[in-house]
mmCIF file of C-alpha atoms in Angstrom:
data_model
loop_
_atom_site.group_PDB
_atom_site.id
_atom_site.type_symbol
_atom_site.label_atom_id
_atom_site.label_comp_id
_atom_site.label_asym_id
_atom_site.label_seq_id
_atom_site.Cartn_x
_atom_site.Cartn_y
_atom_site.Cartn_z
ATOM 1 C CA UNK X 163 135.511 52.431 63.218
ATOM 2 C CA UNK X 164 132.363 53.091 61.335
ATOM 3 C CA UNK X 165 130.275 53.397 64.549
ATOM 4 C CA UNK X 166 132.896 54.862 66.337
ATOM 5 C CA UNK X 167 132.809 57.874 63.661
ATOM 6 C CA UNK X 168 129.240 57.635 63.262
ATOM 7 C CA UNK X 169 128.592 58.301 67.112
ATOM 8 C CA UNK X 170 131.818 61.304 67.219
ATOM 9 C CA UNK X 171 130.243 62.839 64.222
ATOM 10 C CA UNK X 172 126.412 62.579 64.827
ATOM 11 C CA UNK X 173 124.862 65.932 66.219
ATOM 12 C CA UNK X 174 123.944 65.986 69.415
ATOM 13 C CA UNK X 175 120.225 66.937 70.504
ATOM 14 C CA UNK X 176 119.799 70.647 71.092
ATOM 15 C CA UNK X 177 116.695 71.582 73.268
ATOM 16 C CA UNK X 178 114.100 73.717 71.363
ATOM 17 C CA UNK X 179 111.599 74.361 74.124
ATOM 18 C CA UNK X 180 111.029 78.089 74.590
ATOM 19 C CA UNK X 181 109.172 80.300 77.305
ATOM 20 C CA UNK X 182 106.125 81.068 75.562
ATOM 21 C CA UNK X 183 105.467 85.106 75.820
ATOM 22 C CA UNK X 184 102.688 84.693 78.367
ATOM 23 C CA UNK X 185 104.706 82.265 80.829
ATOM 24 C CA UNK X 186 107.280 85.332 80.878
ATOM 25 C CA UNK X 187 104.773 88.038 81.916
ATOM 26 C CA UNK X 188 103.346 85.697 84.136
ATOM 27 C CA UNK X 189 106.722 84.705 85.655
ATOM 28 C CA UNK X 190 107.878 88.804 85.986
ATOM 29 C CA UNK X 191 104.447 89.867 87.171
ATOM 30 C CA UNK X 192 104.896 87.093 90.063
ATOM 31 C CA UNK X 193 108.135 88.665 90.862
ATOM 32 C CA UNK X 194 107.384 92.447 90.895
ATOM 33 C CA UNK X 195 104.578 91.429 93.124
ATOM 34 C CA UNK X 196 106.777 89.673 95.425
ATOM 35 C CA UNK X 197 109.552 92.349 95.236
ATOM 36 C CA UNK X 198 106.313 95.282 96.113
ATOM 37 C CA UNK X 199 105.199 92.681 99.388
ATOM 38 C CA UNK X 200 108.809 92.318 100.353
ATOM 39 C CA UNK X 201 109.432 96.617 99.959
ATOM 40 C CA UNK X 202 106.115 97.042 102.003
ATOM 41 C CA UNK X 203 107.276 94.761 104.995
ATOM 42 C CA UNK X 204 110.804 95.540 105.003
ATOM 43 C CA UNK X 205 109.453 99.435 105.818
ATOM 44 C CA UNK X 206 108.926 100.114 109.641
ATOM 45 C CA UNK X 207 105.554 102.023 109.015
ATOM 46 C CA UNK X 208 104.598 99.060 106.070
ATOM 47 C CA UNK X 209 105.031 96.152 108.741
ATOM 48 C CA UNK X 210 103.234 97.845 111.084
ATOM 49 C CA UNK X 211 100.223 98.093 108.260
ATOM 50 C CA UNK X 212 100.294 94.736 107.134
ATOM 51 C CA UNK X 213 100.152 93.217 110.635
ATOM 52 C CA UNK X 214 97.234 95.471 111.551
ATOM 53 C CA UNK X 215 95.413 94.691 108.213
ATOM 54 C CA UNK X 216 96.248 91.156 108.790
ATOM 55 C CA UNK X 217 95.028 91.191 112.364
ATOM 56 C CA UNK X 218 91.436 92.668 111.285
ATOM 57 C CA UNK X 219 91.115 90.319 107.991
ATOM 58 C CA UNK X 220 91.193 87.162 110.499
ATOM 59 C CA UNK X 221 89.266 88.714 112.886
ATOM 60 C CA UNK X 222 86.546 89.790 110.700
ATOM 61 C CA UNK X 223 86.556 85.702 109.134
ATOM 62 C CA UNK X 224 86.895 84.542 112.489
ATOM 63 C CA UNK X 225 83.764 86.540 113.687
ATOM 64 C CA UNK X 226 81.263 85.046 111.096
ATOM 65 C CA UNK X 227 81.744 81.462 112.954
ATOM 66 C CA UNK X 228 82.690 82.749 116.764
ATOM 67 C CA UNK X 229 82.423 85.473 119.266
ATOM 68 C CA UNK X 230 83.072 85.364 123.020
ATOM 69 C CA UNK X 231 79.247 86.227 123.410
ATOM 70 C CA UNK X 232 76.559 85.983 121.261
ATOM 71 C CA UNK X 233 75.599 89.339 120.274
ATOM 72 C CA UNK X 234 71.967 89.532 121.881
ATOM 73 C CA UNK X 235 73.010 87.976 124.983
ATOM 74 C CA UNK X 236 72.908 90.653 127.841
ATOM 75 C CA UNK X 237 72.544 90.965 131.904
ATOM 76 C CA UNK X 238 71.510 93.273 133.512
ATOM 77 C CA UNK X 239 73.520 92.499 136.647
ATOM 78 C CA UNK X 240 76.708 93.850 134.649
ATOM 79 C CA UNK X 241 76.138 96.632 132.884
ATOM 80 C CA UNK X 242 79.402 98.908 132.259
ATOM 81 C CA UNK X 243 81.194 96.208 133.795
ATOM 82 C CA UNK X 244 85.247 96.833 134.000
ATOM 83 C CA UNK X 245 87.176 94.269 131.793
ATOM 84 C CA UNK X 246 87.446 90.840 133.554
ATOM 85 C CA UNK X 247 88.157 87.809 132.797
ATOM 86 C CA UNK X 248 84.556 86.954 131.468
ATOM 87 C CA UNK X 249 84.881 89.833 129.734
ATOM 88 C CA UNK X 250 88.544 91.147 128.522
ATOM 89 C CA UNK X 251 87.176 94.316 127.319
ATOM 90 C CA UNK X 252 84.394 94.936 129.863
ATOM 91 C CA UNK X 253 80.071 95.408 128.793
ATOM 92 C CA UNK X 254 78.036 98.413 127.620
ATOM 93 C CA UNK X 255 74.756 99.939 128.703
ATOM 94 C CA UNK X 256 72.849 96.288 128.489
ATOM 95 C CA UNK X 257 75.140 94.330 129.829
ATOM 96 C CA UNK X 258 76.493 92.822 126.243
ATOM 97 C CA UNK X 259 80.157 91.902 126.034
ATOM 98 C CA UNK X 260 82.111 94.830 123.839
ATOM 99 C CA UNK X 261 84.458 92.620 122.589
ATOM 100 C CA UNK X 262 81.738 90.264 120.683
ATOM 101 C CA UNK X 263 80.344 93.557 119.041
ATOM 102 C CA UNK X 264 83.704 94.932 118.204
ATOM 103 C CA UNK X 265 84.942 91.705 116.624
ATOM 104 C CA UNK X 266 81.622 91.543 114.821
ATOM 105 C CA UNK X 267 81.801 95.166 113.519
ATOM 106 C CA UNK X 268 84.818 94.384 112.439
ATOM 107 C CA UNK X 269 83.693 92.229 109.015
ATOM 108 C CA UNK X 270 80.792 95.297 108.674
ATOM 109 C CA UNK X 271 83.696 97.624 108.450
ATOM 110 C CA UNK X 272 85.982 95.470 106.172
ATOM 111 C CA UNK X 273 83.379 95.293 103.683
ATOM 112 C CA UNK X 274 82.540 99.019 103.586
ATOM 113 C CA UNK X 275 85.921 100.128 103.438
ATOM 114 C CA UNK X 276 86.464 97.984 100.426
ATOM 115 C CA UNK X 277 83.236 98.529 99.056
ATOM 116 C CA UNK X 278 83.767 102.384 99.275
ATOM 117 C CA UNK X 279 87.574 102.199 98.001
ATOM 118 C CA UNK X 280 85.628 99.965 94.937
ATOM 119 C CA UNK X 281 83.349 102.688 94.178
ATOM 120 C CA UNK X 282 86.019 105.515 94.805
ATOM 121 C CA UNK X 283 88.127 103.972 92.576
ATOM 122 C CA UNK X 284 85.118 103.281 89.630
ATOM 123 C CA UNK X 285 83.798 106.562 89.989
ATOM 124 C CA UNK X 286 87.592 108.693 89.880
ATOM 125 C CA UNK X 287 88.734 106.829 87.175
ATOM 126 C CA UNK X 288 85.615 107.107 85.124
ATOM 127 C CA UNK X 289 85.752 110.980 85.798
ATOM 128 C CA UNK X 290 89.909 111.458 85.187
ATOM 129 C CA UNK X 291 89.426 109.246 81.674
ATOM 130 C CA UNK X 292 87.008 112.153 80.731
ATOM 131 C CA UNK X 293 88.643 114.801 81.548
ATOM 132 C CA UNK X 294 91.432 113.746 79.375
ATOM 133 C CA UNK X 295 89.723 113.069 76.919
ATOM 134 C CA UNK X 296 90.960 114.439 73.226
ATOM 135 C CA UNK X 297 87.585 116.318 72.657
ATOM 136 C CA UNK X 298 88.813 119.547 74.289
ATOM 137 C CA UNK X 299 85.173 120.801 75.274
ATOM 138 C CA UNK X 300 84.528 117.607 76.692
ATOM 139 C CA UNK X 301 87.254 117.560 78.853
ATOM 140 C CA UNK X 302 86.627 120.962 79.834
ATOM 141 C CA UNK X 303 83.065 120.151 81.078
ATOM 142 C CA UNK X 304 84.389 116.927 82.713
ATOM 143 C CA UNK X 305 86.619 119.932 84.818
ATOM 144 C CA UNK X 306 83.601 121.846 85.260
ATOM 145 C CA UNK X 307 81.382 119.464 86.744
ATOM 146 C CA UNK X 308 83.705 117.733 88.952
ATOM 147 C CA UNK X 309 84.535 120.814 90.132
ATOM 148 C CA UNK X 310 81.012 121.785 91.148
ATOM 149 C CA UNK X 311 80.148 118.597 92.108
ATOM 150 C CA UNK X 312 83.250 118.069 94.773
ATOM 151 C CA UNK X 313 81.755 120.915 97.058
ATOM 152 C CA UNK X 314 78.884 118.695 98.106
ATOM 153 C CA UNK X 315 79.444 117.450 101.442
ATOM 154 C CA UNK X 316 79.371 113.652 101.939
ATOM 155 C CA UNK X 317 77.131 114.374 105.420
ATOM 156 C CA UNK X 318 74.213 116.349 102.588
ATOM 157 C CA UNK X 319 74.706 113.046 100.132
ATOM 158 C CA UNK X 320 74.171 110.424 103.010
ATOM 159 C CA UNK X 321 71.178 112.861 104.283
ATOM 160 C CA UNK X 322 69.816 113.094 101.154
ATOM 161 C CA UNK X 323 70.172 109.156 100.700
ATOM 162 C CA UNK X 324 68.662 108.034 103.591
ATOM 163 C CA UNK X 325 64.986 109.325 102.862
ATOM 164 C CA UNK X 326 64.669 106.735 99.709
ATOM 165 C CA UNK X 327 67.113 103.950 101.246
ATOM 166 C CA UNK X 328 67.062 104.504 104.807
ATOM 167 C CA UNK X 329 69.893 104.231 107.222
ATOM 168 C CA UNK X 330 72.074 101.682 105.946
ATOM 169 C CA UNK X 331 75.476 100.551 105.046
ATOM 170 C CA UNK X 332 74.488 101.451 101.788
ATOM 171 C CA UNK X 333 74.166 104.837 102.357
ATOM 172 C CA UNK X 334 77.701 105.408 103.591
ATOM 173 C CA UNK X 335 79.201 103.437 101.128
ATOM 174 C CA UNK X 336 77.645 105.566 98.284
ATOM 175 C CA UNK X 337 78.046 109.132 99.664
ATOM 176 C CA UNK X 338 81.532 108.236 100.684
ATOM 177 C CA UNK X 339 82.663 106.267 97.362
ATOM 178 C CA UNK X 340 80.517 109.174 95.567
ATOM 179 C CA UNK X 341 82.782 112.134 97.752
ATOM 180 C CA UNK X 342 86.000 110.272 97.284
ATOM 181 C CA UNK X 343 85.908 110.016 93.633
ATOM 182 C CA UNK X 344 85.448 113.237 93.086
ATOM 183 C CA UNK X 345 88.308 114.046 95.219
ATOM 184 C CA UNK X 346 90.726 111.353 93.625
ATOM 185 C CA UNK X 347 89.420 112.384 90.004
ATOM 186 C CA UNK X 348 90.593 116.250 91.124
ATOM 187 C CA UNK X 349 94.069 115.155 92.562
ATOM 188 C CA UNK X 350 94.750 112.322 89.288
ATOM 189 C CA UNK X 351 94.257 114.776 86.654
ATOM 190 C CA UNK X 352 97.640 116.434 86.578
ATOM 191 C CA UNK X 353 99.736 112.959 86.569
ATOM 192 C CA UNK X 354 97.179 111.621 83.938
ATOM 193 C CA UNK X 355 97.199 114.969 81.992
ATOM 194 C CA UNK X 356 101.288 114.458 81.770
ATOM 195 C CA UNK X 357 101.110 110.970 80.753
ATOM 196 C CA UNK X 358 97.863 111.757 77.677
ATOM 197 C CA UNK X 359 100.440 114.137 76.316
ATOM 198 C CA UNK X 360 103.617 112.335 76.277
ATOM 199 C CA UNK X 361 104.714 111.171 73.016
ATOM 200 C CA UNK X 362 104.615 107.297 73.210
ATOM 201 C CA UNK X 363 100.588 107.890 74.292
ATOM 202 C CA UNK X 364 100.636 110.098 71.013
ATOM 203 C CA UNK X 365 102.212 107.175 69.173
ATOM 204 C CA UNK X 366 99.898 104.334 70.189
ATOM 205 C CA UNK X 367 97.212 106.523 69.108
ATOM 206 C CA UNK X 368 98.459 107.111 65.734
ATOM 207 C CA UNK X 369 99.074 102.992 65.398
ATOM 208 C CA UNK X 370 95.648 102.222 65.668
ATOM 209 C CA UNK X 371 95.299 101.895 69.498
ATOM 210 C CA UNK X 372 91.733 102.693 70.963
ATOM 211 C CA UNK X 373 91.287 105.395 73.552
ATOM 212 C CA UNK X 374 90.555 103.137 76.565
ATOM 213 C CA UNK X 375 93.390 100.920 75.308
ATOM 214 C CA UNK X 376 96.027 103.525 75.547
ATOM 215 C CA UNK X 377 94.160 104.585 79.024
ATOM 216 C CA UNK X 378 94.545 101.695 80.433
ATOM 217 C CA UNK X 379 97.902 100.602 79.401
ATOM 218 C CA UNK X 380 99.883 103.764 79.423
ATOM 219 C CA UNK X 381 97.698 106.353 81.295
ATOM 220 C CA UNK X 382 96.667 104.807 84.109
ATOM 221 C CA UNK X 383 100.267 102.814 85.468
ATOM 222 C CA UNK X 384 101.422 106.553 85.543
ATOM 223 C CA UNK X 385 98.853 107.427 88.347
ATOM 224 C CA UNK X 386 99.262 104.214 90.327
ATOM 225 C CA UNK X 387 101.703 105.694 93.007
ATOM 226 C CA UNK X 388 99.481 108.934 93.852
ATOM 227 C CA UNK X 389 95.831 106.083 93.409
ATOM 228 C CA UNK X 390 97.446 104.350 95.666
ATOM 229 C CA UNK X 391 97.778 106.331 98.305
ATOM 230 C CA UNK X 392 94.159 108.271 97.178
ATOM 231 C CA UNK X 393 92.346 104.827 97.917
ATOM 232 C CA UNK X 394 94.586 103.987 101.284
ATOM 233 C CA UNK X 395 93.264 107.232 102.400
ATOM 234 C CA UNK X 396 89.832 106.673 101.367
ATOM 235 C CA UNK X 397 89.496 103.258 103.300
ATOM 236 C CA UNK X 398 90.510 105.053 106.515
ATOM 237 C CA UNK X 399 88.297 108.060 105.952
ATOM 238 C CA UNK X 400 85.089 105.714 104.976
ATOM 239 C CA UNK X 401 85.707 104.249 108.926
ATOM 240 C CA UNK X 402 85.915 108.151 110.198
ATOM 241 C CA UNK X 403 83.023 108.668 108.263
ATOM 242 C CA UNK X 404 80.843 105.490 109.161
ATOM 243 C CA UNK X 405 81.412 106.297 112.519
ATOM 244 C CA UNK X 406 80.265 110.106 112.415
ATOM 245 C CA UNK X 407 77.098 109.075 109.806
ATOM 246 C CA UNK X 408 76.137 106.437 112.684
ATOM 247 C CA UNK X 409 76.211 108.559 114.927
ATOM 248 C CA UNK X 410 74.232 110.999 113.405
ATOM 249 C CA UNK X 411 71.314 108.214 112.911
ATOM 250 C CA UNK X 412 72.222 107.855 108.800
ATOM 251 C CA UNK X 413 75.077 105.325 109.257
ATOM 252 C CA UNK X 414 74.275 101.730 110.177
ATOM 253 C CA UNK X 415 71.258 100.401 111.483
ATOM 254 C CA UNK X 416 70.780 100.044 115.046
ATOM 255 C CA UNK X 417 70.423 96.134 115.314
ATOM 256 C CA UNK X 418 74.113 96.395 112.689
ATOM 257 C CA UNK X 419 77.226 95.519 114.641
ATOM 258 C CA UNK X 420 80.149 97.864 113.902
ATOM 259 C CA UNK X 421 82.675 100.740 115.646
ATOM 260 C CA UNK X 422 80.769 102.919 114.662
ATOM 261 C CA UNK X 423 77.494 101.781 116.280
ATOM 262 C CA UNK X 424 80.110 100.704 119.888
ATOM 263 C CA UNK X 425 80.892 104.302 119.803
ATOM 264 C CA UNK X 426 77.400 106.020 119.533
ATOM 265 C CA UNK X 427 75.767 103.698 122.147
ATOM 266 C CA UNK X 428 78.603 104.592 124.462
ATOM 267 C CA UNK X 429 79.617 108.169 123.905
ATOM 268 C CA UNK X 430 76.559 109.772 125.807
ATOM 269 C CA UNK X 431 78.089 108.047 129.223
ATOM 270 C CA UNK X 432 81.692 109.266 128.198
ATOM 271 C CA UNK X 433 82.250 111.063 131.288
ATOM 272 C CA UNK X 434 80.645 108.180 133.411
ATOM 273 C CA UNK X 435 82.187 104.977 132.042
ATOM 274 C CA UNK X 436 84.718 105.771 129.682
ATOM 275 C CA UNK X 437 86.405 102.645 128.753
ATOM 276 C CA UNK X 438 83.203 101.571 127.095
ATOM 277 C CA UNK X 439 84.046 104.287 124.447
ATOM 278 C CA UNK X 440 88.013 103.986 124.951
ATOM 279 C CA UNK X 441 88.109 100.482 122.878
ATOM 280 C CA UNK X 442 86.256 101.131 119.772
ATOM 281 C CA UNK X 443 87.605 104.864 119.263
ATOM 282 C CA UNK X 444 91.403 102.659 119.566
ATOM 283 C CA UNK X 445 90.677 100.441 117.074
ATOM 284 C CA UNK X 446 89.663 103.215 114.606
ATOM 285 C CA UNK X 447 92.465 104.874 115.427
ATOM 286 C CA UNK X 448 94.844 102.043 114.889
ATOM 287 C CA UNK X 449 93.400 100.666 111.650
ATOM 288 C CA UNK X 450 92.809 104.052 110.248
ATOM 289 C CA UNK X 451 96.472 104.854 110.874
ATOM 290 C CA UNK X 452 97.267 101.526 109.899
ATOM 291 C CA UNK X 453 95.776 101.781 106.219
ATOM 292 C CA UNK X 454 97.295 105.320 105.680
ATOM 293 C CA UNK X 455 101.070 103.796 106.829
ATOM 294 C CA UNK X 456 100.053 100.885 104.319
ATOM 295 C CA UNK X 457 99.451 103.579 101.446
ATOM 296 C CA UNK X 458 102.272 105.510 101.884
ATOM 297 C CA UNK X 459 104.511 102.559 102.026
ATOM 298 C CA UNK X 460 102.760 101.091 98.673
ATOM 299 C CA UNK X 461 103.134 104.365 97.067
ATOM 300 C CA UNK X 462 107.329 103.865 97.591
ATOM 301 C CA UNK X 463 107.065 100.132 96.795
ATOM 302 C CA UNK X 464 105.043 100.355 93.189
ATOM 303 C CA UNK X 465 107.660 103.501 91.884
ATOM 304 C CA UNK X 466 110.474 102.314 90.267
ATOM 305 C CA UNK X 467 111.865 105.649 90.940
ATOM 306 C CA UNK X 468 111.859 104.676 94.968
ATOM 307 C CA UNK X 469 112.113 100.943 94.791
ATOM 308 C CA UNK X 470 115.601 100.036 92.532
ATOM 309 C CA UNK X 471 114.657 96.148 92.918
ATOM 310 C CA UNK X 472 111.692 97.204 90.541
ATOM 311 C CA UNK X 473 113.725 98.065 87.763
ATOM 312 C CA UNK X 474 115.968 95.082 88.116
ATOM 313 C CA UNK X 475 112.988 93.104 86.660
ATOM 314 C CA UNK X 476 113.319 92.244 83.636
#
């Protein structure tokens, strides 16, 4: 009877393991991130974007160990050739295989779209943190100079960087990142204007919280729908752009594979052979389209005012 009561009467073990604060961020992060991928793919235009993203990521990693062609292989016999079966997308003035160059270009244009979305992105947010800035007259010149300094055309800053660096990637992927931060500093201002003046910004200042603290944390997740779409943009324009600077002689260098350099060895025999210049100028076209579709759908998947599964995170 006396173990009988003993075991009826002794308490029974109660778990005391808790979900340490980090594990729970970690845990809702994961989720929000899966909820934005699942938003983005479950949109016609967002599937659409991912695939063709997709498609040029493993192209451009699938270049660096194998073409059809190596690159400086040519004949002579074949030049301007009509797609075959040794060669799907036909030759171009040399007799090279367009398909090699175009699946090599596309890893030179993968890294300076990123590269110029990276600088875009360093350069606008540096300028839209100063021109919210609590000193009055320093946000006022911040509005000033971005305002005199966005009417410089990204052709002039490529010209005017090519005489100490030269044609190069380089040089498109500062005068583009340079042009498109200006732009994305001018079209963030108002959303991170209304967000520096709301009152729980005003509130974390008065607790103690540092200026880039409450930037970072409450400024700049209010103007992550509209950077969104800003940098989507900017990706596709910095292919437009590579394309025209090549072309003009301040792009890429001539020995650099990429659309760019496909389409300004081609275009001059346009009216002669013109699927040499149909295949490049489509797969600008595509991915360009493809990373504007992608921002656009982003833009809808990161607002909680758009996406409802967002704000069933908890």
């Amino acid at each position: 009877m006396t173990d009988s009561n003993n075991r009826n009467t002794s308490p029974k073990p109660v778990s005391c393991a808790t979900v340490p604060d980090g594990a729970k961020h970690t845990a809702a992060g994961s989720s929000a991130a899966k909820t934005v991928i699942a938003s983005i793919w479950h949109t016609g235009g967002g599937k659409y974007a991912m695939i063709v993203i997709g498609l040029w990521v493993a192209v451009s990693a699938i270049s660096l160990f194998w073409t059809p062609y190596r690159l400086l292989d040519t004949d002579g016999y074949h030049v301007w050739a009509s797609p075959s079966g040794s060669h799907p997308l036909g030759t171009d003035g040399v007799g090279s295989d367009v398909l090699s160059w175009l699946m090599a270009g596309s890893r030179t244009n993968l890294a300076i779209a990123l590269l110029t979305v990276c600088v875009a992105a360093a350069v606008g947010l540096l300028l839209v943190a100063a021109m919210v800035s609590r000193n009055s007259a320093f946000a006022s010149t911040s509005v000033v100079v971005v305002d005199a300094l966005i009417s410089l055309p990204t052709v002039l800053i490529a010209l005017i960087l090519t005489v100490p660096f030269g044609a190069s990637a380089a040089v498109i992927v500062i005068s583009c990142g340079f042009a498109y931060g200006m732009n994305l500093a001018r079209i963030l201002r108002p959303a991170a204007m209304l967000a520096a003046r709301s009152p729980y910004v005003e509130a974390s200042l008065w607790a103690g919280a540092s200026p880039i603290r409450v930037f970072f944390t409450h400024i700049l997740p209010n103007t992550l729908p509209v950077l969104s779409v800003q940098l989507s943009i900017s990706a596709g324009t910095s292919l437009l752009a590579e394309a025209g600077l090549t072309y003009l002689g301040v792009g890429v260098g001539s020995g650099v594979p990429s659309w760019g350099h496909s389409l300004s060895t081609s275009v001059r025999f346009i009216s002669i052979y013109p699927m040499a210049v149909l295949w490049p100028g489509l797969v600008v076209t595509v991915v360009v389209i493809a990373l504007n579709l992608f921002g656009d759908a982003l833009r809808d998947a990161i607002d909680p005012l758009t996406n409802s599964a967002l704000r069933d995170i908890s």
